[in-house]
Coordinates of C-alpha atoms in Angstrom, one line a residue:
P835 CA -2.3 16.6 15.6
I836 CA -5.3 14.1 15.7
G837 CA -5.5 12.3 19.0
S838 CA -3.3 14.5 21.0
S839 CA -6.3 16.1 22.7
G840 CA -8.0 12.9 23.3
A841 CA -10.2 13.0 20.4
L842 CA -9.9 10.2 17.6
S843 CA -11.9 11.9 14.9
K844 CA -13.2 15.2 13.6
S845 CA -15.2 16.4 10.8
V846 CA -15.7 19.4 8.9
V847 CA -18.3 20.5 6.3
M848 CA -17.0 23.4 4.2
N849 CA -18.9 25.7 1.4
H850 CA -16.6 28.0 -0.5
N851 CA -19.5 30.5 -0.8
P852 CA -23.1 30.8 -0.4
N853 CA -23.8 30.4 -4.1
D854 CA -21.5 27.5 -4.5
T855 CA -23.1 24.0 -5.5
E856 CA -20.1 22.2 -4.3
T857 CA -19.6 21.1 -0.7
V858 CA -16.4 19.5 0.6
V859 CA -16.6 17.1 3.8
L860 CA -13.4 16.4 5.7
F861 CA -13.0 13.8 7.9
R862 CA -10.1 13.3 9.9
S863 CA -9.5 10.1 12.1
H864 CA -6.8 8.4 14.0
H865 CA -5.6 5.1 12.2
V866 CA -6.4 3.1 15.4
L867 CA -10.2 4.0 14.7
A868 CA -10.3 2.5 11.2
D869 CA -8.2 1.5 8.3
G870 CA -8.7 3.3 5.0
M871 CA -10.6 0.4 3.3
S872 CA -13.0 0.1 6.3
L873 CA -13.4 3.8 6.5
G874 CA -14.4 4.0 2.7
F875 CA -17.0 1.3 3.1
A876 CA -18.4 3.1 6.3
L877 CA -18.9 6.2 4.0
S878 CA -20.5 4.3 1.4
D879 CA -22.9 2.9 4.0
L880 CA -24.0 6.5 4.9
S881 CA -24.8 7.3 1.5
D882 CA -28.3 7.1 0.0
E883 CA -27.4 3.7 -1.7
G884 CA -26.1 2.2 1.7
A885 CA -29.1 -0.1 2.2
A886 CA -28.6 -1.4 -1.2
I887 CA -25.1 -1.9 -0.8
R888 CA -25.4 -3.7 2.6
E889 CA -28.0 -5.9 0.9
M890 CA -25.7 -6.8 -2.0
V891 CA -22.9 -7.7 0.5
I892 CA -25.3 -10.1 2.3
N893 CA -26.6 -11.7 -0.8
E894 CA -23.1 -12.3 -1.9
L895 CA -22.1 -14.0 1.4
K896 CA -25.3 -16.2 1.1
R897 CA -24.4 -17.2 -2.3
R898 CA -20.9 -18.2 -1.4
G899 CA -22.2 -20.3 1.6
K900 CA -24.8 -22.1 -0.4
A901 CA -22.0 -23.0 -3.2
K902 CA -19.7 -24.1 -0.3
S903 CA -22.4 -26.3 1.2
R904 CA -22.9 -28.1 -2.2
Q905 CA -19.4 -29.1 -2.6
S906 CA -18.7 -33.0 -2.6
F907 CA -16.6 -34.6 0.1
L908 CA -13.5 -35.0 -2.3
R909 CA -13.8 -31.2 -2.9
K910 CA -13.9 -30.2 0.6
F911 CA -10.9 -32.6 1.7
L912 CA -8.9 -31.1 -1.3
G913 CA -9.9 -27.9 -0.1
L914 CA -8.7 -28.5 3.6
F915 CA -5.5 -29.8 2.1
R916 CA -5.0 -26.6 0.1
F917 CA -5.8 -24.5 3.3
F918 CA -3.0 -26.4 5.3
Y919 CA -0.5 -26.2 2.3
Y920 CA -1.3 -22.5 2.1
W921 CA -0.6 -21.7 5.5
V922 CA 2.2 -24.0 6.4
W923 CA 4.3 -23.9 3.2
G924 CA 3.3 -20.6 2.2
G925 CA 4.0 -19.1 5.6
M926 CA 7.6 -20.7 5.5
K927 CA 8.0 -19.2 2.0
A928 CA 6.6 -15.9 3.1
F929 CA 8.7 -15.5 6.3
S930 CA 12.1 -16.6 4.1
Y931 CA 11.3 -14.1 1.4
H932 CA 10.9 -11.2 4.0
S933 CA 14.2 -12.4 5.7
Y934 CA 15.7 -12.2 2.2
L935 CA 14.2 -8.5 1.8
L936 CA 15.7 -7.4 5.0
M937 CA 19.2 -8.8 4.2
M938 CA 19.3 -7.1 0.8
S939 CA 18.1 -3.8 2.0
P940 CA 20.0 -2.9 5.0
Q941 CA 19.2 0.7 4.6
N942 CA 16.3 2.8 3.1
P943 CA 17.6 4.4 0.0
F944 CA 16.3 7.9 1.1
T945 CA 18.4 7.9 4.4
L946 CA 21.5 9.3 2.8
I947 CA 19.5 12.0 1.1
M948 CA 17.4 13.6 3.7
V949 CA 17.8 17.2 3.7
K950 CA 17.0 20.0 6.2
N951 CA 16.1 22.7 3.8
K952 CA 15.5 23.7 0.1
K953 CA 18.9 24.4 -0.4
D954 CA 19.9 20.8 -0.3
N955 CA 22.0 20.7 2.8
V956 CA 22.9 17.3 3.7
S957 CA 21.6 16.1 6.8
S958 CA 23.8 15.0 9.7
S959 CA 23.7 11.5 11.2
D960 CA 21.6 13.0 14.3
D961 CA 18.9 14.4 12.0
V962 CA 18.0 11.3 9.8
N963 CA 14.7 11.0 11.8
M964 CA 14.0 14.6 11.5
T965 CA 10.5 16.0 10.8
V966 CA 10.1 17.4 7.2
D967 CA 7.4 19.4 5.3
R968 CA 4.6 17.3 4.1
S969 CA 2.1 18.0 1.2
V970 CA -1.0 16.5 -0.1
S971 CA -2.0 16.6 -4.0
W972 CA -4.2 14.6 -6.2
C973 CA -5.2 14.3 -9.7
Q974 CA -7.3 12.1 -12.1
A975 CA -4.6 10.7 -14.1
A976 CA -6.5 8.0 -16.0
K977 CA -9.8 5.9 -16.1
V978 CA -9.7 2.4 -14.6
S979 CA -10.5 0.9 -17.9
D980 CA -7.6 2.9 -19.5
V981 CA -5.4 1.3 -17.0
K982 CA -6.7 -2.2 -17.5
Y983 CA -6.1 -1.7 -21.2
I984 CA -2.6 -0.6 -20.8
A985 CA -1.8 -3.5 -18.3
S986 CA -3.0 -6.2 -20.9
K987 CA -1.2 -4.7 -23.8
V988 CA 2.0 -4.3 -21.9
C989 CA 1.9 -7.5 -19.7
P990 CA -1.2 -9.8 -20.0
T991 CA -0.6 -11.0 -16.6
A992 CA -0.2 -7.6 -14.8
T993 CA -3.1 -6.2 -12.7
I994 CA -4.1 -2.5 -12.1
N995 CA -1.9 -2.4 -8.9
D996 CA 1.1 -3.9 -10.6
V997 CA 0.8 -0.8 -13.1
F998 CA 0.6 1.6 -10.2
V999 CA 3.7 0.0 -8.6
S1000 CA 5.7 0.0 -11.6
C1001 CA 4.9 3.7 -12.3
A1002 CA 5.8 4.7 -8.7
S1003 CA 9.0 2.6 -8.5
Y1004 CA 10.2 4.3 -11.8
A1005 CA 9.4 7.8 -10.3
I1006 CA 11.3 6.7 -7.1
G1007 CA 14.2 5.8 -9.3
K1008 CA 14.0 9.0 -10.9
Q1009 CA 13.9 10.9 -7.7
L1010 CA 16.9 9.1 -6.5
E1011 CA 18.9 9.8 -9.6
Q1012 CA 18.1 13.6 -9.1
H1013 CA 19.3 13.5 -5.6
Q1014 CA 22.5 11.8 -6.7
N1015 CA 23.0 14.6 -9.1
T1016 CA 22.3 17.3 -6.8
S1017 CA 23.5 16.2 -3.6
S1018 CA 26.8 16.0 -2.3
G1019 CA 26.1 12.4 -0.8
G1020 CA 26.6 10.8 2.4
I1021 CA 25.5 11.8 6.1
S1022 CA 28.8 13.0 7.0
N1023 CA 29.8 16.7 6.7
D1024 CA 33.6 15.9 6.1
D1025 CA 34.8 17.0 2.6
K1026 CA 35.8 13.5 1.6
S1027 CA 32.2 12.3 2.1
K1028 CA 30.8 15.2 0.0
D1029 CA 32.7 13.9 -3.0
R1030 CA 31.3 10.6 -2.9
K1031 CA 28.1 9.9 -4.9
I1032 CA 24.9 8.3 -3.6
A1033 CA 24.7 4.9 -5.0
L1034 CA 21.5 4.1 -7.0
P1035 CA 20.0 0.9 -6.1
S1036 CA 18.8 -1.3 -9.0
H1037 CA 15.6 -2.4 -6.8
V1038 CA 13.6 -0.8 -3.8
N1039 CA 11.1 -2.3 -1.6
V1040 CA 7.5 -1.4 -1.6
V1041 CA 5.0 -1.9 1.1
M1042 CA 1.3 -2.9 0.0
P1043 CA -1.4 -2.5 2.7
V1044 CA -4.0 -5.7 2.4
H1045 CA -7.6 -5.5 3.8
L1046 CA -8.2 -8.9 5.4
Y1047 CA -11.8 -9.0 4.4
G1048 CA -11.6 -7.7 0.8
G1049 CA -12.4 -4.0 1.6
V1050 CA -15.9 -4.6 3.4
I1051 CA -17.2 -4.5 6.8
L1052 CA -19.1 -7.8 7.4
P1053 CA -22.6 -8.0 8.8
G1054 CA -22.2 -7.7 12.6
Q1055 CA -18.6 -6.1 12.5
S1056 CA -17.6 -2.7 13.9
M1057 CA -15.1 -0.5 12.4
G1058 CA -11.5 -1.4 13.2
N1059 CA -8.1 -1.5 11.6
R1060 CA -7.9 -4.9 9.8
I1061 CA -5.0 -4.1 7.7
G1062 CA -2.0 -6.4 7.0
A1063 CA 0.6 -5.7 4.8
M1064 CA 3.2 -7.4 2.2
V1065 CA 6.5 -6.3 1.1
A1066 CA 7.9 -6.9 -2.5
R1067 CA 11.1 -5.8 -4.3
V1068 CA 10.5 -4.1 -7.4
P1069 CA 13.0 -2.6 -10.0
S1070 CA 13.8 1.2 -9.7
S1071 CA 15.1 3.3 -12.7
P1072 CA 17.7 1.2 -14.7
V1073 CA 21.2 2.3 -13.7
D1074 CA 23.1 0.5 -16.4
K1075 CA 21.5 2.1 -19.3
P1076 CA 20.3 5.9 -20.0
I1077 CA 16.6 6.4 -18.8
E1078 CA 15.8 7.5 -22.3
H1079 CA 17.1 4.4 -24.1
N1080 CA 14.4 1.9 -25.4
I1081 CA 11.8 3.4 -22.9
S1082 CA 9.0 1.0 -24.3
S1083 CA 11.0 -2.1 -23.9
T1084 CA 12.1 -0.8 -20.3
A1085 CA 8.4 -0.2 -19.3
S1086 CA 7.5 -3.8 -20.5
E1087 CA 10.5 -5.3 -18.5
R1088 CA 9.7 -3.4 -15.5
L1089 CA 6.1 -4.3 -15.5
S1090 CA 6.6 -7.9 -16.0
E1091 CA 9.1 -8.1 -13.2
V1092 CA 6.9 -6.2 -10.9
S1093 CA 4.1 -8.3 -11.8
R1094 CA 6.1 -11.7 -11.0
N1095 CA 7.6 -10.4 -7.6
I1096 CA 4.1 -9.0 -6.3
S1097 CA 2.3 -12.3 -7.5
F1098 CA 4.9 -14.4 -5.7
V1099 CA 3.9 -12.4 -2.4
K1100 CA 0.2 -12.5 -3.0
K1101 CA 0.1 -16.2 -3.3
S1102 CA 1.5 -16.4 0.5
P1103 CA -0.6 -15.6 3.6
I1104 CA 1.9 -12.8 4.6
A1105 CA -0.6 -10.3 4.8
H1106 CA -2.5 -12.2 7.4
L1107 CA 0.7 -13.3 9.2
S1108 CA 1.7 -9.7 9.4
W1109 CA -1.6 -8.7 11.1
I1110 CA -1.2 -11.5 13.7
T1111 CA 2.2 -10.8 14.4
A1112 CA 1.4 -7.3 14.9
K1113 CA -1.5 -7.9 17.2
F1114 CA 0.6 -10.3 19.1
C1115 CA 3.5 -8.0 19.7
S1116 CA 1.2 -4.9 20.7
D1117 CA -0.8 -7.3 23.1
Y1118 CA 2.2 -8.9 24.9
L1119 CA 5.5 -7.3 24.3
P1120 CA 7.0 -4.0 25.9
A1121 CA 6.2 -0.7 23.9
P1122 CA 9.7 0.2 23.2
L1123 CA 10.3 -3.2 21.6
V1124 CA 7.0 -3.0 19.7
K1125 CA 8.3 0.2 18.2
Y1126 CA 11.5 -1.1 17.2
L1127 CA 9.9 -4.0 15.5
M1128 CA 7.4 -2.0 13.7
R1129 CA 9.9 0.6 12.4
N1130 CA 12.3 -2.2 11.0
A1131 CA 9.5 -4.6 9.8
N1132 CA 9.1 -3.0 6.4
A1133 CA 12.4 -4.1 5.1
N1134 CA 13.7 -0.5 4.6
A1135 CA 10.9 0.0 1.9
A1136 CA 11.1 3.1 -0.2
F1137 CA 7.3 3.9 -0.4
V1138 CA 3.8 2.6 0.3
L1139 CA 1.3 2.1 -2.2
S1140 CA -2.5 1.6 -1.3
N1141 CA -5.0 0.9 -3.8
V1142 CA -8.7 1.2 -2.5
R1143 CA -11.4 -0.1 -4.9
G1144 CA -14.4 2.4 -5.1
N1145 CA -18.1 1.8 -5.9
T1146 CA -18.6 0.9 -9.5
K1147 CA -21.4 3.6 -9.7
K1148 CA -21.6 7.0 -8.2
V1149 CA -23.2 7.3 -4.7
H1150 CA -25.2 10.2 -3.3
W1151 CA -25.5 11.9 0.0
N1152 CA -28.9 13.4 0.6
G1153 CA -29.5 13.6 -3.1
H1154 CA -26.2 15.2 -4.1
T1155 CA -23.6 13.1 -6.1
V1156 CA -20.1 12.2 -4.5
E1157 CA -18.0 13.3 -7.1
N1158 CA -14.8 12.4 -5.5
A1159 CA -13.5 10.4 -2.5
I1160 CA -9.8 11.3 -1.8
G1161 CA -7.8 9.6 1.2
F1162 CA -4.5 10.4 2.5
L1163 CA -2.3 9.8 5.6

């Protein structure tokens, strides 16, 4: 594992064969070294277009600074009022909502269906934190423009991230439904428990990482982990009617609810507050207590969805086009 030997990063350049025109660069790093957004920006900074990208960021910062300096006194005062309203009232709403999520989700929906092997043997209560096999896969499902078009037609207020969350939550619901049909249910090995089906939740929680600086490394900043997080409650597959019934209407209702719930969280300072809280805990609290808090702070979320914005145009390394940049944990 990365970091076990003291090294926090490792880079490998691979060619399939001497005549192959494709080169694969594999970069592994510990999460303490950098977050995904910062790492992606740093890789762009190493490209042939790196200088132009840095200049674009600096020019945008200057533009915003000039626009802010030209604001009237009244506009600055209203901005200061909105700032305090956002942090004080928004912070209260954020912590209240997260408490609600903790109360509504006392257990991760996958805890009862963790299995030891491919034969679907139900795990015992001592094995729910076991290590399971992992896999990595990727595909190009659609263009960004296509996703935007779908969002505008199904739910005009939805964002690309809302579409991703809606699709993922539906897939989670289908996966839970499949486990309900194939698993004997429960974490106990007694016969009575094996006859009990796993209850399908109507909603699941999703964690969404948020970069505190909009996905860029500001001038003078070094790489680091500047990720906050927010948790939202989103619908999983409907349990009160067949999945195949009225699929278009169901998709619209799902996306609308996902958009509303995520929008509520996005309007609060929870991402910044989560980062501040995590930093305070890691700096001043005992390590065992920090691990417990970190493990339970996600409100038993069923999945994490990270949306990383890439460059609008393809970049190059030493004149070679970077066709794909794929990140995974």
